[in-house]
Amino acid sequence: MAEVRLRDVEKSYGHTRVLDNLSLDIQHGEVYFLLGPSGCGKTTLLRGIAGFAPFDAGTLHFGDRDMTSWQPQRRPTAMVFQNYALWPHMTVAANVEFGLKTRKVAAKERRRRVAEALALVRLGDLAKRKPAQLSGGQQQRVALARALVVQPECLLLDEPLSNLDAKLRQEMRIEIRRIVKEHDLTALCVTHDQDEALSMADRMAVMFEGRIAQCGDPRTLYHKPTSARVARFLGETNLVDGRVKEVAGGAVHLDSPYGPLLSTAADNAGNGPVRKISIRPEAVTLVAQSENDNTIVGEIVDHVFLGHAVRFRVLVSGVELLGQAVETARAAALELGARVQVYIDPEDIVLLEPGTD
C-alpha cells in the first residue's frame, strides 16, 4: 500500500484542455474527494488514474512505482462507476466474480473471495439474484463488492451515490467509509455533492476548469475558503466587500456594508485594503441584547423553517445578511418586518485572498 502522487498531469480532447498542469498527493488510507461542478475534469482525472484515459503529460506514482504508462489491468486500482455497470444477465455472484476470471484466479480462490466480498457489503444471502431483482442500494453494494474482490490498493468511485435516494445516500456514506477504513484502503471519490464530500472525506480538493482551487480537510475548506468561488461552491455564504481599517493584536478591523466588523480569522490581513469577506449563515446568530463588536441590527425580510433550524434574511442598510438559528421559541416567533439583533463571532469572518473570484 502506498500514497498516490500526481505531478503536472494534463489531458485535452481536441482543443479543449480538461486537466491543466494538475498535481495532487493522496495519502495511504485516506478517503479523498474531488469536488467540483460538471465539466471541471474530476472524472477525467479519475479515469486517468485508472488508465482508461491516459494523461497527455505528467506522471502518476503509487509510492515509488511509476505507473504513468501501465495498462489499466496492471494497475492496483478498481473503479465503481456512476451507473454501476452490472451485467443484467449474470447473478450477483457472477458479477462480482467477473474481474477475478479476467485475472485468471483459480476457481476455488474465486469462490472464497466472492463470498468474502459479498459478506463485506452484507449481501451474502443475495448471491443468486439478478441485478433487476435488487434495489438501487443493493446494486450499489454489488458494484462495490466487484471492485473490492480484486483487492485493489486504491478504490476509485465516480459519483457513487448519485442514483440513490436521500436515505440510501446517508446509509451508503457510512458503509463506504467503514469498508475503506476497516480494510486499510485508499479511496478517491468524485462528486458534485458538497454534503457527500464534507461528511465522508478525510481530505478533499475543489476543482474548477481542470485545476485545483483549494485542498485540505473538510472543516478548513468550509470555514476558511481562500476564494469566493470555493466559498460559494461549498455552501451558502454572505459575500461582501470590506475595507481593512486596522490590523492590531491579531485582529482585523473592517468597514463593511453591515457596519464595522472585527475579524480574528484572517491569516492574510496585510494583503490588500479592500477584501472580499465570507460569512456563513450559521455564524449569524440571533441575540436578545448585546453591545459586543459584530452586533448588527436589521429588519427581518424573509424566514424559512428547515426543521432543525430557521434560515432568515436581515436587511441591514439596504444589504441582505443571511443567517441561521437553531429552532427555538425565539426563532419560531420571527416575523417579517421585525427589528432584530444578530451577532457574528470574529473567528467566523473570513477574508478571502485578493484577486480571487
Short mmCIF file of C-alpha atoms in Angstrom, two decimals, residues 15-345:
data_model
loop_
_atom_site.label_atom_id
_atom_site.label_comp_id
_atom_site.label_asym_id
_atom_site.label_seq_id
_atom_site.Cartn_x
_atom_site.Cartn_y
_atom_site.Cartn_z
CA HIS A 15 -8.66 21.95 -28.44
CA THR A 16 -10.30 21.64 -25.01
CA ARG A 17 -7.91 21.41 -22.06
CA VAL A 18 -9.64 19.22 -19.46
CA LEU A 19 -6.77 18.83 -16.97
CA ASP A 20 -4.34 21.72 -16.73
CA ASN A 21 -0.95 21.05 -15.10
CA LEU A 22 -2.57 19.42 -12.08
CA SER A 23 -0.66 17.95 -9.11
CA LEU A 24 -2.13 16.05 -6.17
CA ASP A 25 -1.00 13.88 -3.22
CA ILE A 26 -3.32 11.28 -1.69
CA GLN A 27 -2.04 9.59 1.46
CA HIS A 28 -2.34 5.88 2.10
CA GLY A 29 -5.58 5.05 3.93
CA GLU A 30 -7.32 8.32 3.09
CA VAL A 31 -10.84 8.83 1.86
CA TYR A 32 -10.10 11.67 -0.57
CA PHE A 33 -12.77 13.56 -2.51
CA LEU A 34 -12.59 15.52 -5.74
CA LEU A 35 -15.42 18.05 -5.67
CA GLY A 36 -16.43 20.37 -8.46
CA PRO A 37 -19.12 21.30 -10.98
CA SER A 38 -19.89 19.19 -14.05
CA GLY A 39 -17.17 19.50 -16.66
CA CYS A 40 -14.39 20.56 -14.29
CA GLY A 41 -12.26 17.48 -15.09
CA LYS A 42 -12.73 15.39 -11.95
CA THR A 43 -13.99 12.23 -13.73
CA THR A 44 -11.26 12.59 -16.35
CA LEU A 45 -8.71 12.66 -13.54
CA LEU A 46 -10.22 9.52 -12.02
CA ARG A 47 -10.19 7.70 -15.38
CA GLY A 48 -6.61 8.78 -15.92
CA ILE A 49 -5.55 7.20 -12.64
CA ALA A 50 -7.40 4.01 -13.62
CA GLY A 51 -5.64 4.03 -17.00
CA PHE A 52 -8.85 4.28 -19.05
CA ALA A 53 -7.93 7.75 -20.36
CA PRO A 54 -4.12 8.08 -20.19
CA PHE A 55 -2.75 11.52 -19.42
CA ASP A 56 -1.15 13.54 -22.24
CA ALA A 57 1.60 14.73 -19.90
CA GLY A 58 2.71 14.39 -16.30
CA THR A 59 3.33 11.40 -14.05
CA LEU A 60 1.41 9.04 -11.78
CA HIS A 61 3.14 7.22 -8.91
CA PHE A 62 1.90 4.72 -6.37
CA GLY A 63 4.63 5.03 -3.76
CA ASP A 64 7.90 4.61 -5.65
CA ARG A 65 6.24 2.85 -8.62
CA ASP A 66 5.84 4.96 -11.75
CA MET A 67 2.52 3.82 -13.26
CA THR A 68 2.16 6.55 -15.85
CA SER A 69 2.37 4.12 -18.79
CA TRP A 70 0.95 1.00 -17.14
CA GLN A 71 -2.07 -0.65 -18.77
CA PRO A 72 -5.35 -0.49 -16.76
CA GLN A 73 -5.35 -4.20 -15.94
CA ARG A 74 -1.90 -3.94 -14.35
CA ARG A 75 -2.73 -1.04 -12.06
CA PRO A 76 -3.68 -1.81 -8.43
CA THR A 77 -6.96 0.09 -8.80
CA ALA A 78 -10.65 -0.77 -9.06
CA MET A 79 -13.39 1.57 -10.16
CA VAL A 80 -17.03 1.89 -9.10
CA PHE A 81 -18.97 3.59 -11.89
CA GLN A 82 -21.84 6.03 -11.55
CA ASN A 83 -24.31 3.69 -13.29
CA TYR A 84 -22.89 0.57 -11.51
CA ALA A 85 -22.25 -1.16 -14.91
CA LEU A 86 -23.59 -4.55 -13.74
CA TRP A 87 -24.18 -7.35 -16.22
CA PRO A 88 -28.00 -7.79 -16.21
CA HIS A 89 -27.91 -11.47 -17.33
CA MET A 90 -25.46 -12.50 -14.58
CA THR A 91 -26.19 -13.27 -10.93
CA VAL A 92 -24.81 -11.10 -8.17
CA ALA A 93 -22.06 -13.66 -7.52
CA ALA A 94 -21.13 -13.86 -11.21
CA ASN A 95 -20.92 -10.08 -11.46
CA VAL A 96 -18.56 -9.94 -8.50
CA GLU A 97 -16.53 -12.86 -9.83
CA PHE A 98 -16.04 -11.36 -13.30
CA GLY A 99 -12.88 -9.40 -12.53
CA LEU A 100 -11.26 -12.44 -10.93
CA LYS A 101 -11.93 -14.54 -14.03
CA THR A 102 -10.25 -11.98 -16.27
CA ARG A 103 -7.25 -12.13 -13.93
CA LYS A 104 -7.29 -15.95 -14.22
CA VAL A 105 -7.67 -16.56 -10.50
CA ALA A 106 -8.27 -20.23 -9.67
CA ALA A 107 -11.92 -21.29 -9.23
CA LYS A 108 -11.61 -22.25 -5.56
CA GLU A 109 -9.93 -18.94 -4.73
CA ARG A 110 -12.57 -17.08 -6.76
CA ARG A 111 -15.41 -18.63 -4.74
CA ARG A 112 -13.71 -17.78 -1.47
CA ARG A 113 -13.05 -14.18 -2.40
CA VAL A 114 -16.54 -13.63 -3.84
CA ALA A 115 -18.10 -14.92 -0.61
CA GLU A 116 -15.85 -12.62 1.43
CA ALA A 117 -16.63 -9.58 -0.72
CA LEU A 118 -20.40 -10.16 -0.55
CA ALA A 119 -20.22 -10.63 3.21
CA LEU A 120 -18.27 -7.40 3.46
CA VAL A 121 -21.08 -5.44 1.81
CA ARG A 122 -23.73 -7.52 3.63
CA LEU A 123 -25.19 -9.21 0.55
CA GLY A 124 -24.16 -12.82 1.17
CA ASP A 125 -27.77 -14.06 1.06
CA LEU A 126 -28.48 -12.42 -2.33
CA ALA A 127 -25.67 -14.08 -4.34
CA LYS A 128 -28.05 -15.88 -6.73
CA ARG A 129 -30.24 -12.90 -7.61
CA LYS A 130 -30.01 -10.88 -10.82
CA PRO A 131 -29.41 -7.09 -10.71
CA ALA A 132 -33.01 -6.36 -11.76
CA GLN A 133 -34.17 -8.08 -8.58
CA LEU A 134 -32.20 -5.69 -6.38
CA SER A 135 -32.88 -2.22 -5.03
CA GLY A 136 -30.65 0.70 -6.03
CA GLY A 137 -28.75 0.48 -2.77
CA GLN A 138 -28.19 -3.25 -3.21
CA GLN A 139 -26.95 -2.75 -6.78
CA GLN A 140 -24.51 -0.16 -5.46
CA ARG A 141 -23.22 -2.70 -2.93
CA VAL A 142 -22.71 -5.27 -5.69
CA ALA A 143 -20.67 -2.76 -7.67
CA LEU A 144 -18.63 -2.05 -4.55
CA ALA A 145 -18.09 -5.78 -3.89
CA ARG A 146 -16.96 -6.29 -7.51
CA ALA A 147 -14.33 -3.58 -7.02
CA LEU A 148 -13.19 -4.86 -3.63
CA VAL A 149 -12.88 -8.52 -4.68
CA VAL A 150 -9.77 -7.81 -6.79
CA GLN A 151 -8.08 -6.44 -3.65
CA PRO A 152 -7.09 -3.02 -5.01
CA GLU A 153 -4.69 -0.64 -3.32
CA CYS A 154 -6.77 2.32 -4.47
CA LEU A 155 -10.54 2.32 -4.81
CA LEU A 156 -11.88 4.81 -7.37
CA LEU A 157 -15.52 5.90 -7.08
CA ASP A 158 -17.23 8.06 -9.71
CA GLU A 159 -20.35 9.77 -8.29
CA PRO A 160 -21.12 6.53 -6.43
CA LEU A 161 -24.26 7.72 -4.66
CA SER A 162 -25.88 9.98 -7.24
CA ASN A 163 -28.59 7.48 -8.23
CA LEU A 164 -29.78 6.78 -4.68
CA ASP A 165 -32.49 8.49 -2.67
CA ALA A 166 -31.59 10.64 0.32
CA LYS A 167 -31.96 7.91 2.96
CA LEU A 168 -29.88 5.39 1.00
CA ARG A 169 -27.21 8.01 0.34
CA GLN A 170 -26.84 8.55 4.08
CA GLU A 171 -26.54 4.80 4.70
CA MET A 172 -24.03 4.22 1.91
CA ARG A 173 -21.84 7.15 3.03
CA ILE A 174 -21.36 5.36 6.33
CA GLU A 175 -20.95 1.96 4.66
CA ILE A 176 -18.31 3.01 2.12
CA ARG A 177 -16.24 4.82 4.73
CA ARG A 178 -16.49 1.82 7.08
CA ILE A 179 -15.26 -0.60 4.42
CA VAL A 180 -12.38 1.62 3.33
CA LYS A 181 -11.18 2.17 6.89
CA GLU A 182 -11.60 -1.44 8.04
CA HIS A 183 -9.57 -2.75 5.11
CA ASP A 184 -6.90 -0.04 5.10
CA LEU A 185 -7.68 1.03 1.54
CA THR A 186 -7.07 4.35 -0.18
CA ALA A 187 -10.22 5.75 -1.76
CA LEU A 188 -10.55 8.55 -4.29
CA CYS A 189 -14.14 9.68 -4.83
CA VAL A 190 -15.60 12.09 -7.36
CA THR A 191 -18.75 14.06 -6.58
CA HIS A 192 -20.51 17.38 -7.13
CA ASP A 193 -22.45 16.91 -3.87
CA GLN A 194 -20.99 19.15 -1.18
CA ASP A 195 -22.70 17.32 1.69
CA GLU A 196 -21.34 13.99 0.48
CA ALA A 197 -17.77 15.27 0.33
CA LEU A 198 -17.90 17.18 3.61
CA SER A 199 -19.37 14.23 5.53
CA MET A 200 -17.14 11.46 4.13
CA ALA A 201 -13.74 12.91 3.26
CA ASP A 202 -10.55 12.89 5.30
CA ARG A 203 -9.29 15.45 2.81
CA MET A 204 -10.71 16.93 -0.36
CA ALA A 205 -9.90 19.12 -3.33
CA VAL A 206 -12.23 21.61 -5.03
CA MET A 207 -11.71 21.72 -8.80
CA PHE A 208 -12.64 24.29 -11.44
CA GLU A 209 -11.74 24.14 -15.14
CA GLY A 210 -9.14 21.40 -14.82
CA ARG A 211 -7.29 22.93 -11.89
CA ILE A 212 -7.39 22.50 -8.13
CA ALA A 213 -8.60 25.69 -6.47
CA GLN A 214 -8.05 24.57 -2.87
CA CYS A 215 -7.39 21.34 -0.99
CA GLY A 216 -7.39 20.37 2.67
CA ASP A 217 -9.61 18.81 5.32
CA PRO A 218 -13.37 19.48 5.04
CA ARG A 219 -13.60 21.79 8.08
CA THR A 220 -10.81 24.03 6.81
CA LEU A 221 -12.26 24.30 3.32
CA TYR A 222 -15.73 25.05 4.60
CA HIS A 223 -14.81 27.52 7.32
CA LYS A 224 -11.73 29.09 5.72
CA PRO A 225 -12.10 29.10 1.94
CA THR A 226 -9.43 31.08 0.11
CA SER A 227 -11.66 32.33 -2.70
CA ALA A 228 -15.25 33.40 -3.23
CA ARG A 229 -15.69 30.61 -5.78
CA VAL A 230 -14.74 27.91 -3.28
CA ALA A 231 -16.84 29.56 -0.56
CA ARG A 232 -19.92 29.59 -2.80
CA PHE A 233 -19.45 26.05 -4.05
CA LEU A 234 -19.24 24.56 -0.55
CA GLY A 235 -22.49 26.10 0.63
CA GLU A 236 -24.43 29.30 1.09
CA THR A 237 -22.45 32.26 2.34
CA ASN A 238 -22.63 36.03 2.65
CA LEU A 239 -20.07 37.62 0.33
CA VAL A 240 -19.46 41.36 0.60
CA ASP A 241 -16.58 43.76 0.07
CA GLY A 242 -14.84 45.18 3.13
CA ARG A 243 -12.09 47.70 3.72
CA VAL A 244 -9.28 46.95 6.16
CA LYS A 245 -9.01 49.87 8.58
CA GLU A 246 -6.50 48.49 11.07
CA VAL A 247 -4.63 45.31 11.93
CA ALA A 248 -3.74 45.07 15.61
CA GLY A 249 -3.15 42.27 18.11
CA GLY A 250 -4.14 39.52 15.69
CA ALA A 251 -7.45 41.23 14.88
CA VAL A 252 -8.56 42.98 11.70
CA HIS A 253 -10.89 45.98 11.93
CA LEU A 254 -13.08 46.31 8.85
CA ASP A 255 -15.61 48.65 7.32
CA SER A 256 -18.37 46.66 5.62
CA PRO A 257 -21.89 47.18 4.21
CA TYR A 258 -23.13 45.82 7.56
CA GLY A 259 -21.11 48.38 9.51
CA PRO A 260 -17.83 47.97 11.44
CA LEU A 261 -16.70 44.35 11.83
CA LEU A 262 -13.88 42.65 13.69
CA SER A 263 -12.20 39.51 12.30
CA THR A 264 -9.76 37.20 14.04
CA ALA A 265 -9.87 34.56 11.28
CA ALA A 266 -7.51 36.28 8.86
CA ASP A 267 -4.03 34.91 8.17
CA ASN A 268 -3.66 37.28 5.22
CA ALA A 269 -4.88 40.64 6.56
CA GLY A 270 -1.99 42.61 5.12
CA ASN A 271 -2.63 41.53 1.53
CA GLY A 272 -4.74 44.49 0.49
CA PRO A 273 -7.01 47.25 1.83
CA VAL A 274 -10.17 46.13 0.00
CA ARG A 275 -11.10 42.49 0.56
CA LYS A 276 -13.95 40.13 -0.12
CA ILE A 277 -15.48 38.85 3.15
CA SER A 278 -17.21 35.48 3.61
CA ILE A 279 -19.64 34.85 6.47
CA ARG A 280 -21.50 31.52 6.67
CA PRO A 281 -25.24 31.77 7.59
CA GLU A 282 -24.85 29.62 10.71
CA ALA A 283 -22.31 32.17 12.03
CA VAL A 284 -25.06 34.82 12.05
CA THR A 285 -27.00 34.18 15.27
CA LEU A 286 -29.96 35.91 16.88
CA VAL A 287 -29.26 37.67 20.20
CA ALA A 288 -31.56 39.47 22.62
CA GLN A 289 -29.27 42.31 23.67
CA SER A 290 -25.55 42.75 23.02
CA GLU A 291 -23.03 45.55 22.94
CA ASN A 292 -20.19 43.37 21.68
CA ASP A 293 -18.31 44.01 18.46
CA ASN A 294 -20.03 42.48 15.42
CA THR A 295 -23.55 43.01 16.74
CA ILE A 296 -25.77 44.12 13.88
CA VAL A 297 -29.31 45.49 13.91
CA GLY A 298 -31.60 44.89 10.97
CA GLU A 299 -35.08 44.03 9.74
CA ILE A 300 -36.33 40.50 9.02
CA VAL A 301 -37.30 40.31 5.33
CA ASP A 302 -37.58 36.53 4.96
CA HIS A 303 -37.53 33.36 7.07
CA VAL A 304 -37.81 29.68 6.20
CA PHE A 305 -38.44 26.74 8.55
CA LEU A 306 -35.97 23.87 7.93
CA GLY A 307 -36.98 21.53 10.73
CA HIS A 308 -33.83 21.63 12.81
CA ALA A 309 -33.27 25.34 12.15
CA VAL A 310 -34.73 28.57 10.81
CA ARG A 311 -32.99 30.31 7.91
CA PHE A 312 -33.62 34.05 7.85
CA ARG A 313 -32.60 37.21 5.99
CA VAL A 314 -31.94 40.50 7.72
CA LEU A 315 -31.86 43.78 5.80
CA VAL A 316 -29.02 45.97 7.05
CA SER A 317 -28.61 49.40 5.42
CA GLY A 318 -30.13 48.06 2.22
CA VAL A 319 -27.92 44.93 2.12
CA GLU A 320 -29.25 41.46 2.96
CA LEU A 321 -27.49 39.27 5.54
CA LEU A 322 -28.36 35.56 5.55
CA GLY A 323 -28.46 33.91 8.98
CA GLN A 324 -29.50 30.64 10.58
CA ALA A 325 -30.82 29.92 14.06
CA VAL A 326 -31.46 26.65 15.85
CA GLU A 327 -35.22 26.09 16.06
CA THR A 328 -36.30 27.63 19.37
CA ALA A 329 -39.28 29.61 20.60
CA ARG A 330 -37.38 32.83 19.79
CA ALA A 331 -36.59 31.71 16.25
CA ALA A 332 -40.10 30.40 15.71
CA ALA A 333 -41.50 33.83 16.69
CA LEU A 334 -39.70 35.66 13.87
CA GLU A 335 -42.00 37.95 11.92
CA LEU A 336 -41.48 39.82 8.68
CA GLY A 337 -40.57 43.42 9.40
CA ALA A 338 -39.38 42.70 12.95
CA ARG A 339 -36.26 44.52 14.17
CA VAL A 340 -33.67 42.06 15.47
CA GLN A 341 -30.08 41.94 16.64
CA VAL A 342 -27.63 39.37 15.29
CA TYR A 343 -24.09 38.60 16.35
CA ILE A 344 -21.16 37.23 14.31
CA ASP A 345 -18.17 35.72 16.09
#
